[in-house]
Amino acid sequence: MIESKPVRVRFAPSPTGYLHVGGARTAIYNYLFAKAAGATFYLRIEDTDRKRYNEDALNDLLRDLKWLGLDWDEGPYFQSERLEIYGKAAQQLIDSGKAYYCFCTEERLQTLEHGYDRHCRDLPLDEAQKRIEAGEKFVIRFKSPPDGITKFNDLIRGEIETPNKDLDDLVLLKRDKFPTYHLASVVDDHYMQTSHVLRGDEWISSTPKHVLLYNAFGWEVPFFCHLPVILAPGGGKLSKRKGAASVGDFRDLGYLPHALVNFLSLLGWSPGDDREVMSLEEMIKAFSLERIHPKAVAFDEKKLEWMNGMHIRLLPDSFFAEELKKLYPNETDEGKFLKVAALLKPRLKFTNELLAMSKYFFERPEKCEDGKAYAKYWTEQSPEHIGLVSKELEKIEDFNIKNIEAAFMKVCEDSEVKLGSLAQPVRLAISGVGAGPGLWEILECLGKDECIFRLRRVN
Ligand code: GLU
């Protein structure tokens, strides 16, 4: 039944804050669903709440979606540019007797305890017209049926029934002539031909109201699919206070966009086998609404970290070589970028570690920067040991890993020093830090002259 009409889906964020991981997951599911169906994924900006509108948020949102690689096929459409359409739609419901003008003041509404009391519902239309002409302020409200039930079939949760007596006469058009979310959402999903509404489950209580609106207009109701809540690791809502919560936060922490997309795609969905690390193509191929479950899911940042590492390993060395090139534009030895990239890739957990981890390959360390490692490994004999190594390295003609290793072994044997007490001080003198890729590899990458230069500085 799901694919019974042409698929066309949307992501419809309100630009009021940052793109939260929950919103990103909604965008990802819409994107994957559209791509899997060879259908259109469009972007609609729900900017009708002028009090909460924030221009920066809009720019950040577009940037974050692009960064995630969720390119939309159409839009962005802005609701604030479609006021005329919503006005006409509201008028259509007035004309058919399914909506009414309400003149109740804020003060009056504030005295009501259980929602709106339908005070203006039976006001004759000509009387209402006169009051409007006299300049009275009004809103347009929906005439919600007082009894009966409204049903809809959520694709993940099954049939959901709501007694109509629980539904308010909701406002469709506000005093400022801007539509409410409900009116704009229904009108747009109709005219923009949305086939499936995939959205966070905080909207599930709005859906019966939307269904009533579709019926009042005489429009076909789209399919609904409410996505499970994402919880913080210890339970409760995911929030900035409990750690990173927005796409921008994770970008700043050095996560790869694709790792984040992959991780978020699994919060509520699974491909049906034990695959976890997937390319976008694999996700698209495996995606189906049937495999989304309704249970709340916990956001496990440790798992995201692991997944990021997996995706880093899957990227070609050339990706990191390009990143290095940006970090060290003055380096002339092109081949070095690729060599360093290959050495660092297996050790990277986050892309933004690249700068700190690669520095000594491109710039001579001033002094040992790693106080802890220095205290642990540096001894009175270290300068002497380094002198011996330096002499032995100088003799090498072909400065490769095998010969470098042999040189160290020779010093160990000749002077009866353990490799550890030789290699660690050399590492400190060469790189300034106590950990990194294999020492022979580092030395080979730096080249003989540079190694000798750095070792000689010690004595
Ligand atoms: N503008 C709503 C939001 O920010 C969209 C809800 C919906 O998809 O209908 O989440």
Short mmCIF file of C-alpha atoms and ligand atoms in Angstrom, two decimals:
data_model
loop_
_atom_site.label_atom_id
_atom_site.label_comp_id
_atom_site.label_asym_id
_atom_site.label_seq_id
_atom_site.Cartn_x
_atom_site.Cartn_y
_atom_site.Cartn_z
CA MET A 1 0.00 0.00 0.00
CA ILE A 2 2.84 2.36 0.80
CA GLU A 3 3.95 2.90 -2.77
CA SER A 4 0.45 3.22 -4.21
CA LYS A 5 0.91 6.81 -5.37
CA PRO A 6 3.93 8.59 -6.80
CA VAL A 7 6.34 9.27 -4.00
CA ARG A 8 7.13 12.89 -3.27
CA VAL A 9 8.48 13.90 0.09
CA ARG A 10 9.74 16.94 1.88
CA PHE A 11 11.81 18.17 4.74
CA ALA A 12 10.01 21.13 6.29
CA PRO A 13 12.10 22.71 9.03
CA SER A 14 11.26 25.91 10.88
CA PRO A 15 14.31 28.15 10.90
CA THR A 16 14.16 28.92 14.60
CA GLY A 17 17.36 27.33 15.84
CA TYR A 18 20.10 24.91 14.91
CA LEU A 19 19.59 21.77 12.91
CA HIS A 20 19.16 19.30 15.71
CA VAL A 21 20.11 15.65 15.19
CA GLY A 22 16.41 14.77 15.38
CA GLY A 23 15.66 17.11 12.49
CA ALA A 24 18.64 15.79 10.58
CA ARG A 25 17.36 12.23 11.01
CA THR A 26 13.96 13.32 9.63
CA ALA A 27 15.72 14.88 6.63
CA ILE A 28 17.80 11.72 6.12
CA TYR A 29 14.78 9.39 6.12
CA ASN A 30 12.94 11.60 3.66
CA TYR A 31 16.03 11.76 1.49
CA LEU A 32 16.66 7.99 1.58
CA PHE A 33 13.01 7.23 0.95
CA ALA A 34 12.90 9.56 -2.06
CA LYS A 35 16.15 8.26 -3.53
CA ALA A 36 15.08 4.64 -3.00
CA ALA A 37 11.89 5.39 -4.94
CA GLY A 38 13.62 7.48 -7.59
CA ALA A 39 11.36 10.30 -6.42
CA THR A 40 11.59 13.96 -5.49
CA PHE A 41 12.79 15.24 -2.13
CA TYR A 42 11.98 18.90 -1.68
CA LEU A 43 12.85 21.46 0.95
CA ARG A 44 10.24 23.72 2.47
CA ILE A 45 11.08 26.43 4.96
CA GLU A 46 8.28 26.86 7.49
CA ASP A 47 8.93 30.45 8.42
CA THR A 48 5.49 31.68 9.36
CA ASP A 49 6.23 32.19 13.03
CA ARG A 50 7.65 35.67 12.70
CA LYS A 51 8.41 36.01 16.40
CA ARG A 52 10.76 33.07 16.30
CA TYR A 53 12.27 33.73 12.89
CA ASN A 54 16.04 33.88 12.79
CA GLU A 55 17.99 34.59 9.63
CA ASP A 56 21.22 33.01 10.91
CA ALA A 57 19.33 29.84 11.68
CA LEU A 58 18.16 29.64 8.06
CA ASN A 59 21.68 30.01 6.69
CA ASP A 60 23.06 27.49 9.16
CA LEU A 61 20.32 25.08 8.28
CA LEU A 62 21.02 25.22 4.54
CA ARG A 63 24.74 24.90 5.19
CA ASP A 64 24.25 21.91 7.52
CA LEU A 65 21.99 20.08 5.09
CA LYS A 66 24.52 20.58 2.31
CA TRP A 67 27.34 19.50 4.58
CA LEU A 68 25.45 16.28 5.32
CA GLY A 69 25.13 15.77 1.57
CA LEU A 70 21.33 15.81 1.64
CA ASP A 71 20.82 17.69 -1.58
CA TRP A 72 17.23 18.56 -2.21
CA ASP A 73 15.73 18.30 -5.69
CA GLU A 74 13.40 21.28 -5.35
CA GLY A 75 13.09 24.37 -3.23
CA PRO A 76 13.64 25.80 -0.80
CA TYR A 77 10.06 27.00 -0.88
CA PHE A 78 9.35 29.66 1.72
CA GLN A 79 5.97 29.70 3.40
CA SER A 80 6.34 33.42 4.09
CA GLU A 81 6.11 33.96 0.31
CA ARG A 82 2.86 32.04 0.00
CA LEU A 83 0.57 34.04 2.27
CA GLU A 84 -1.96 34.63 -0.47
CA ILE A 85 -2.44 30.91 -0.97
CA TYR A 86 -3.12 30.31 2.73
CA GLY A 87 -5.46 33.29 2.85
CA LYS A 88 -7.47 31.88 -0.04
CA ALA A 89 -7.59 28.45 1.54
CA ALA A 90 -8.87 29.89 4.82
CA GLN A 91 -11.48 31.87 2.88
CA GLN A 92 -12.54 28.67 1.12
CA LEU A 93 -13.35 27.12 4.48
CA ILE A 94 -15.22 30.24 5.61
CA ASP A 95 -17.28 30.10 2.42
CA SER A 96 -18.14 26.45 2.91
CA GLY A 97 -19.07 27.03 6.55
CA LYS A 98 -16.16 24.97 7.87
CA ALA A 99 -14.32 27.84 9.46
CA TYR A 100 -15.33 31.04 11.22
CA TYR A 101 -14.09 34.44 12.23
CA CYS A 102 -13.18 34.80 15.86
CA PHE A 103 -12.87 38.20 17.51
CA CYS A 104 -11.98 37.07 21.00
CA THR A 105 -9.26 39.21 22.52
CA GLU A 106 -6.05 37.89 24.06
CA GLU A 107 -7.37 38.93 27.47
CA ARG A 108 -10.51 36.91 27.01
CA LEU A 109 -8.61 33.85 25.78
CA GLN A 110 -6.36 34.03 28.80
CA THR A 111 -9.32 33.60 31.14
CA LEU A 112 -10.29 30.29 29.49
CA GLU A 113 -9.06 27.20 31.25
CA HIS A 114 -9.81 24.32 28.91
CA GLY A 115 -8.93 25.51 25.44
CA TYR A 116 -11.11 27.71 23.30
CA ASP A 117 -14.83 27.74 24.28
CA ARG A 118 -16.10 28.28 20.72
CA HIS A 119 -17.53 31.63 21.71
CA CYS A 120 -17.58 33.02 18.13
CA ARG A 121 -18.46 29.77 16.36
CA ASP A 122 -22.10 30.63 15.75
CA LEU A 123 -21.69 34.30 14.99
CA PRO A 124 -23.69 35.06 11.81
CA LEU A 125 -21.39 35.72 8.86
CA ASP A 126 -22.89 39.13 8.01
CA GLU A 127 -22.36 40.30 11.57
CA ALA A 128 -18.75 39.12 11.41
CA GLN A 129 -18.29 40.99 8.10
CA LYS A 130 -19.52 44.19 9.67
CA ARG A 131 -17.12 43.90 12.58
CA ILE A 132 -14.24 43.28 10.16
CA GLU A 133 -15.22 46.34 8.12
CA ALA A 134 -15.30 48.34 11.35
CA GLY A 135 -11.64 47.41 11.77
CA GLU A 136 -11.93 44.78 14.48
CA LYS A 137 -9.06 42.33 14.67
CA PHE A 138 -9.85 38.67 14.06
CA VAL A 139 -8.46 35.22 13.54
CA ILE A 140 -9.97 32.44 11.44
CA ARG A 141 -10.71 29.23 13.32
CA PHE A 142 -11.52 25.75 12.13
CA LYS A 143 -14.99 24.38 13.00
CA SER A 144 -13.86 21.13 14.51
CA PRO A 145 -16.61 18.49 14.70
CA PRO A 146 -17.84 18.25 18.31
CA ASP A 147 -18.25 14.48 18.31
CA GLY A 148 -17.22 11.36 16.43
CA ILE A 149 -13.66 10.13 16.01
CA THR A 150 -10.87 10.91 13.61
CA LYS A 151 -8.73 8.04 12.41
CA PHE A 152 -5.54 7.82 10.49
CA ASN A 153 -3.22 5.02 9.67
CA ASP A 154 0.36 5.70 10.68
CA LEU A 155 2.67 3.59 8.56
CA ILE A 156 4.73 2.57 11.58
CA ARG A 157 2.24 2.71 14.42
CA GLY A 158 -0.89 1.48 12.71
CA GLU A 159 -4.32 2.96 13.21
CA ILE A 160 -4.59 5.91 15.56
CA GLU A 161 -7.98 7.14 16.72
CA THR A 162 -8.72 10.44 18.40
CA PRO A 163 -12.12 11.46 19.81
CA ASN A 164 -13.03 14.74 18.14
CA LYS A 165 -14.17 16.20 21.45
CA ASP A 166 -10.46 16.34 22.39
CA LEU A 167 -9.69 18.61 19.44
CA ASP A 168 -9.86 22.36 19.68
CA ASP A 169 -11.25 24.79 17.13
CA LEU A 170 -7.74 25.54 16.05
CA VAL A 171 -6.62 28.85 14.62
CA LEU A 172 -5.91 28.68 10.89
CA LEU A 173 -5.09 32.30 10.13
CA LYS A 174 -3.60 34.58 12.77
CA ARG A 175 -4.27 38.26 13.41
CA ASP A 176 -1.22 39.20 11.34
CA LYS A 177 -2.73 37.25 8.38
CA PHE A 178 0.01 34.65 8.69
CA PRO A 179 -1.18 31.07 8.71
CA THR A 180 -0.60 28.77 11.64
CA TYR A 181 1.67 25.78 11.17
CA HIS A 182 -1.40 23.54 10.78
CA LEU A 183 -2.99 25.43 7.92
CA ALA A 184 0.24 26.09 6.06
CA SER A 185 1.40 22.51 6.46
CA VAL A 186 -1.82 20.99 5.11
CA VAL A 187 -2.20 23.50 2.27
CA ASP A 188 1.41 23.03 1.18
CA ASP A 189 1.43 19.27 1.48
CA HIS A 190 -1.66 19.28 -0.73
CA TYR A 191 -0.55 21.76 -3.39
CA MET A 192 3.04 20.52 -3.35
CA GLN A 193 1.72 16.99 -3.76
CA THR A 194 3.44 15.42 -0.81
CA SER A 195 2.70 11.71 -0.89
CA HIS A 196 4.22 10.73 2.46
CA VAL A 197 4.71 12.91 5.51
CA LEU A 198 7.68 11.57 7.45
CA ARG A 199 8.21 13.64 10.57
CA GLY A 200 9.20 13.46 14.22
CA ASP A 201 6.68 11.92 16.55
CA GLU A 202 6.20 15.17 18.46
CA TRP A 203 3.79 16.01 15.61
CA ILE A 204 1.60 12.97 16.08
CA SER A 205 -0.99 14.88 18.11
CA SER A 206 -1.32 17.41 15.28
CA THR A 207 -2.10 14.77 12.69
CA PRO A 208 -5.81 14.22 13.52
CA LYS A 209 -6.29 18.00 13.18
CA HIS A 210 -4.60 17.84 9.81
CA VAL A 211 -6.76 14.92 8.73
CA LEU A 212 -9.89 16.91 9.62
CA LEU A 213 -8.56 19.80 7.57
CA TYR A 214 -7.86 17.62 4.53
CA ASN A 215 -11.41 16.31 4.80
CA ALA A 216 -12.87 19.81 5.13
CA PHE A 217 -11.05 20.88 1.97
CA GLY A 218 -12.07 17.66 0.22
CA TRP A 219 -8.43 16.77 -0.40
CA GLU A 220 -6.72 13.41 -0.38
CA VAL A 221 -4.90 12.68 2.88
CA PRO A 222 -1.19 11.81 2.50
CA PHE A 223 0.44 8.84 4.24
CA PHE A 224 1.85 9.61 7.64
CA CYS A 225 4.88 8.12 9.25
CA HIS A 226 5.98 9.45 12.65
CA LEU A 227 9.57 8.74 13.51
CA PRO A 228 10.62 7.55 16.97
CA VAL A 229 11.96 9.96 19.57
CA ILE A 230 15.71 10.16 20.01
CA LEU A 231 16.68 10.13 23.69
CA ALA A 232 19.86 11.23 25.44
CA PRO A 233 22.08 8.31 26.56
CA GLY A 234 20.83 8.44 30.16
CA GLY A 235 17.19 8.96 29.07
CA GLY A 236 15.36 12.24 28.69
CA LYS A 237 15.53 14.70 25.87
CA LEU A 238 18.69 15.11 23.87
CA SER A 239 19.98 18.61 24.56
CA LYS A 240 23.02 20.77 24.34
CA ARG A 241 23.36 20.55 28.10
CA LYS A 242 23.90 16.80 27.83
CA GLY A 243 26.54 17.15 25.12
CA ALA A 244 26.54 17.81 21.43
CA ALA A 245 23.06 17.87 19.93
CA SER A 246 23.22 19.80 16.68
CA VAL A 247 24.74 18.92 13.36
CA GLY A 248 27.08 21.93 13.74
CA ASP A 249 28.34 20.59 17.08
CA PHE A 250 29.34 17.31 15.49
CA ARG A 251 30.99 19.04 12.55
CA ASP A 252 33.08 21.10 14.98
CA LEU A 253 34.04 17.96 16.87
CA GLY A 254 35.58 16.53 13.72
CA TYR A 255 32.96 14.03 12.61
CA LEU A 256 32.66 13.11 8.97
CA PRO A 257 29.28 14.07 7.51
CA HIS A 258 28.81 10.63 6.10
CA ALA A 259 29.50 8.95 9.44
CA LEU A 260 26.85 11.15 11.05
CA VAL A 261 24.34 10.35 8.29
CA ASN A 262 25.05 6.62 8.61
CA PHE A 263 24.76 6.72 12.40
CA LEU A 264 21.54 8.75 12.39
CA SER A 265 20.00 6.52 9.75
CA LEU A 266 20.22 3.64 12.23
CA LEU A 267 18.36 5.52 14.96
CA GLY A 268 14.97 4.00 14.28
CA TRP A 269 15.70 1.99 11.15
CA SER A 270 17.81 -1.02 10.25
CA PRO A 271 18.66 -2.60 6.90
CA GLY A 272 17.32 -5.96 8.06
CA ASP A 273 20.69 -7.66 8.34
CA ASP A 274 23.65 -6.97 10.60
CA ARG A 275 25.23 -4.31 8.46
CA GLU A 276 25.99 -1.06 10.25
CA VAL A 277 28.72 0.73 8.35
CA MET A 278 27.18 1.63 5.01
CA SER A 279 27.77 3.91 2.08
CA LEU A 280 24.99 6.23 1.02
CA GLU A 281 24.23 3.98 -1.95
CA GLU A 282 23.89 0.97 0.34
CA MET A 283 21.57 2.88 2.65
CA ILE A 284 19.40 3.99 -0.25
CA LYS A 285 19.21 0.46 -1.56
CA ALA A 286 18.27 -1.02 1.79
CA PHE A 287 15.88 1.71 2.93
CA SER A 288 12.22 1.01 3.45
CA LEU A 289 9.55 2.52 5.67
CA GLU A 290 8.53 -0.95 6.84
CA ARG A 291 11.83 -1.28 8.64
CA ILE A 292 11.37 1.84 10.75
CA HIS A 293 10.27 0.94 14.26
CA PRO A 294 8.24 3.07 16.68
CA LYS A 295 10.35 2.52 19.82
CA ALA A 296 12.32 5.45 21.24
CA VAL A 297 16.04 5.18 20.54
CA ALA A 298 19.02 6.31 22.60
CA PHE A 299 21.73 8.44 21.09
CA ASP A 300 24.95 6.58 21.78
CA GLU A 301 27.85 8.93 21.13
CA LYS A 302 30.42 6.16 21.71
CA LYS A 303 28.92 4.31 18.80
CA LEU A 304 29.01 7.41 16.65
CA GLU A 305 32.68 7.77 17.53
CA TRP A 306 33.33 4.18 16.51
CA MET A 307 31.42 4.67 13.29
CA ASN A 308 33.39 7.79 12.50
CA GLY A 309 36.61 5.82 12.83
CA MET A 310 35.23 3.15 10.50
CA HIS A 311 34.34 5.74 7.88
CA ILE A 312 37.72 7.44 8.19
CA ARG A 313 39.36 4.10 7.45
CA LEU A 314 37.14 3.64 4.41
CA LEU A 315 38.15 6.93 2.83
CA PRO A 316 41.06 6.85 0.40
CA ASP A 317 44.43 8.18 1.59
CA SER A 318 44.11 10.84 -1.10
CA PHE A 319 41.20 12.42 0.81
CA PHE A 320 43.48 13.13 3.76
CA ALA A 321 46.32 14.13 1.45
CA GLU A 322 44.03 16.86 0.11
CA GLU A 323 43.18 17.98 3.64
CA LEU A 324 46.89 18.14 4.48
CA LYS A 325 47.52 20.19 1.39
CA LYS A 326 45.07 22.77 2.66
CA LEU A 327 46.76 22.82 6.06
CA TYR A 328 50.30 23.21 4.65
CA PRO A 329 50.04 25.27 1.48
CA ASN A 330 53.77 26.03 1.51
CA GLU A 331 54.90 22.42 1.32
CA THR A 332 56.43 21.75 -2.09
CA ASP A 333 56.95 17.99 -1.83
CA GLU A 334 53.58 16.80 -3.17
CA GLY A 335 54.36 13.14 -2.56
CA LYS A 336 54.75 13.81 1.12
CA PHE A 337 51.05 14.56 1.58
CA LEU A 338 50.08 11.09 0.51
CA LYS A 339 52.76 9.43 2.62
CA VAL A 340 51.75 11.32 5.76
CA ALA A 341 48.07 10.68 5.02
CA ALA A 342 48.71 6.94 4.82
CA LEU A 343 50.60 7.01 8.13
CA LEU A 344 47.99 9.03 10.02
CA LYS A 345 44.74 7.61 8.67
CA PRO A 346 44.79 4.46 10.82
CA ARG A 347 45.27 6.56 13.94
CA LEU A 348 42.65 9.26 13.32
CA LYS A 349 39.44 9.25 15.33
CA PHE A 350 38.27 12.69 14.24
CA THR A 351 39.18 14.60 11.12
CA ASN A 352 40.10 17.71 13.10
CA GLU A 353 42.95 15.82 14.80
CA LEU A 354 44.82 15.92 11.52
CA LEU A 355 46.51 19.25 12.18
CA ALA A 356 47.95 18.33 15.59
CA MET A 357 48.95 14.86 14.43
CA SER A 358 50.70 15.98 11.28
CA LYS A 359 52.50 19.10 12.44
CA TYR A 360 55.96 17.63 12.97
CA PHE A 361 55.97 16.16 9.47
CA PHE A 362 55.85 19.64 8.00
CA GLU A 363 57.37 21.87 10.67
CA ARG A 364 60.33 21.27 12.95
CA PRO A 365 59.19 21.03 16.54
CA GLU A 366 60.84 23.71 18.65
CA LYS A 367 61.24 21.49 21.64
CA CYS A 368 59.62 18.48 23.14
CA GLU A 369 55.98 19.47 23.53
CA ASP A 370 54.92 16.35 25.34
CA GLY A 371 56.01 16.95 28.95
CA LYS A 372 54.64 13.66 30.20
CA ALA A 373 56.41 11.55 27.61
CA TYR A 374 59.57 13.57 28.16
CA ALA A 375 59.51 12.93 31.90
CA LYS A 376 58.93 9.26 31.27
CA TYR A 377 61.46 8.50 28.56
CA TRP A 378 64.17 11.10 28.57
CA THR A 379 67.25 10.22 30.64
CA GLU A 380 70.71 11.63 31.14
CA GLN A 381 71.98 9.18 28.58
CA SER A 382 69.47 10.11 25.94
CA PRO A 383 71.64 12.71 24.16
CA GLU A 384 74.48 10.21 23.95
CA HIS A 385 72.17 7.47 22.61
CA ILE A 386 70.74 9.84 20.07
CA GLY A 387 74.27 10.71 18.98
CA LEU A 388 74.94 7.01 18.31
CA VAL A 389 71.75 6.60 16.31
CA SER A 390 72.43 9.72 14.34
CA LYS A 391 75.88 8.46 13.34
CA GLU A 392 74.51 5.12 12.26
CA LEU A 393 71.68 6.70 10.25
CA GLU A 394 74.16 8.92 8.46
CA LYS A 395 75.83 5.86 7.00
CA ILE A 396 72.66 4.70 5.28
CA GLU A 397 72.65 5.17 1.54
CA ASP A 398 69.16 4.03 0.75
CA PHE A 399 67.12 5.61 3.55
CA ASN A 400 64.31 3.06 3.77
CA ILE A 401 62.47 1.36 6.61
CA LYS A 402 64.56 -1.81 6.46
CA ASN A 403 67.86 0.01 6.65
CA ILE A 404 66.63 2.37 9.33
CA GLU A 405 65.57 -0.56 11.48
CA ALA A 406 68.90 -2.28 10.91
CA ALA A 407 70.72 0.87 12.01
CA PHE A 408 68.82 0.92 15.29
CA MET A 409 69.47 -2.77 15.85
CA LYS A 410 73.15 -2.23 15.31
CA VAL A 411 73.31 0.54 17.92
CA CYS A 412 71.40 -1.70 20.35
CA GLU A 413 73.87 -4.51 19.91
CA ASP A 414 77.03 -2.43 19.90
CA SER A 415 76.18 -0.44 22.97
CA GLU A 416 73.92 -2.93 24.76
CA VAL A 417 71.04 -0.50 25.06
CA LYS A 418 67.45 -1.68 24.88
CA LEU A 419 65.54 -0.63 21.78
CA GLY A 420 62.93 1.11 23.95
CA SER A 421 65.39 3.43 25.64
CA LEU A 422 66.80 4.26 22.25
CA ALA A 423 63.68 4.64 20.17
CA GLN A 424 61.54 6.74 22.52
CA PRO A 425 64.07 9.55 22.98
CA VAL A 426 64.69 9.54 19.23
CA ARG A 427 60.93 9.86 18.68
CA LEU A 428 60.80 12.79 21.10
CA ALA A 429 63.72 14.52 19.42
CA ILE A 430 62.25 14.00 15.98
CA SER A 431 58.56 14.66 16.57
CA GLY A 432 58.31 16.42 19.93
CA VAL A 433 55.57 14.00 21.00
CA GLY A 434 55.53 10.59 22.63
CA ALA A 435 53.10 8.75 20.36
CA GLY A 436 52.37 8.45 16.68
CA PRO A 437 52.90 6.11 13.75
CA GLY A 438 55.83 3.67 13.66
CA LEU A 439 59.15 5.40 14.20
CA TRP A 440 60.86 3.89 11.15
CA GLU A 441 57.99 5.11 8.98
CA ILE A 442 58.23 8.61 10.40
CA LEU A 443 61.97 8.74 9.82
CA GLU A 444 61.66 7.45 6.28
CA CYS A 445 58.97 9.98 5.52
CA LEU A 446 61.04 12.89 6.85
CA GLY A 447 64.12 11.83 4.90
CA LYS A 448 67.68 11.40 5.97
CA ASP A 449 68.85 15.03 6.02
CA GLU A 450 65.94 16.26 8.05
CA CYS A 451 66.27 13.40 10.55
CA ILE A 452 69.98 14.02 11.05
CA PHE A 453 69.34 17.71 11.46
CA ARG A 454 66.72 17.16 14.14
CA LEU A 455 68.83 14.60 15.99
CA ARG A 456 71.92 16.76 15.96
CA ARG A 457 70.10 19.60 17.65
CA VAL A 458 69.99 17.54 20.82
CA ASN A 459 73.72 17.48 21.38
N1 GLU B 1 8.03 22.90 10.64
C1 GLU B 1 7.87 21.67 11.36
C2 GLU B 1 9.17 21.39 12.09
O1 GLU B 1 9.91 22.28 12.27
C3 GLU B 1 7.54 20.57 10.39
C4 GLU B 1 6.66 19.51 10.90
C5 GLU B 1 6.16 18.66 9.75
O2 GLU B 1 7.02 18.00 9.14
O3 GLU B 1 5.01 18.71 9.44
O4 GLU B 1 9.50 20.32 12.50
#
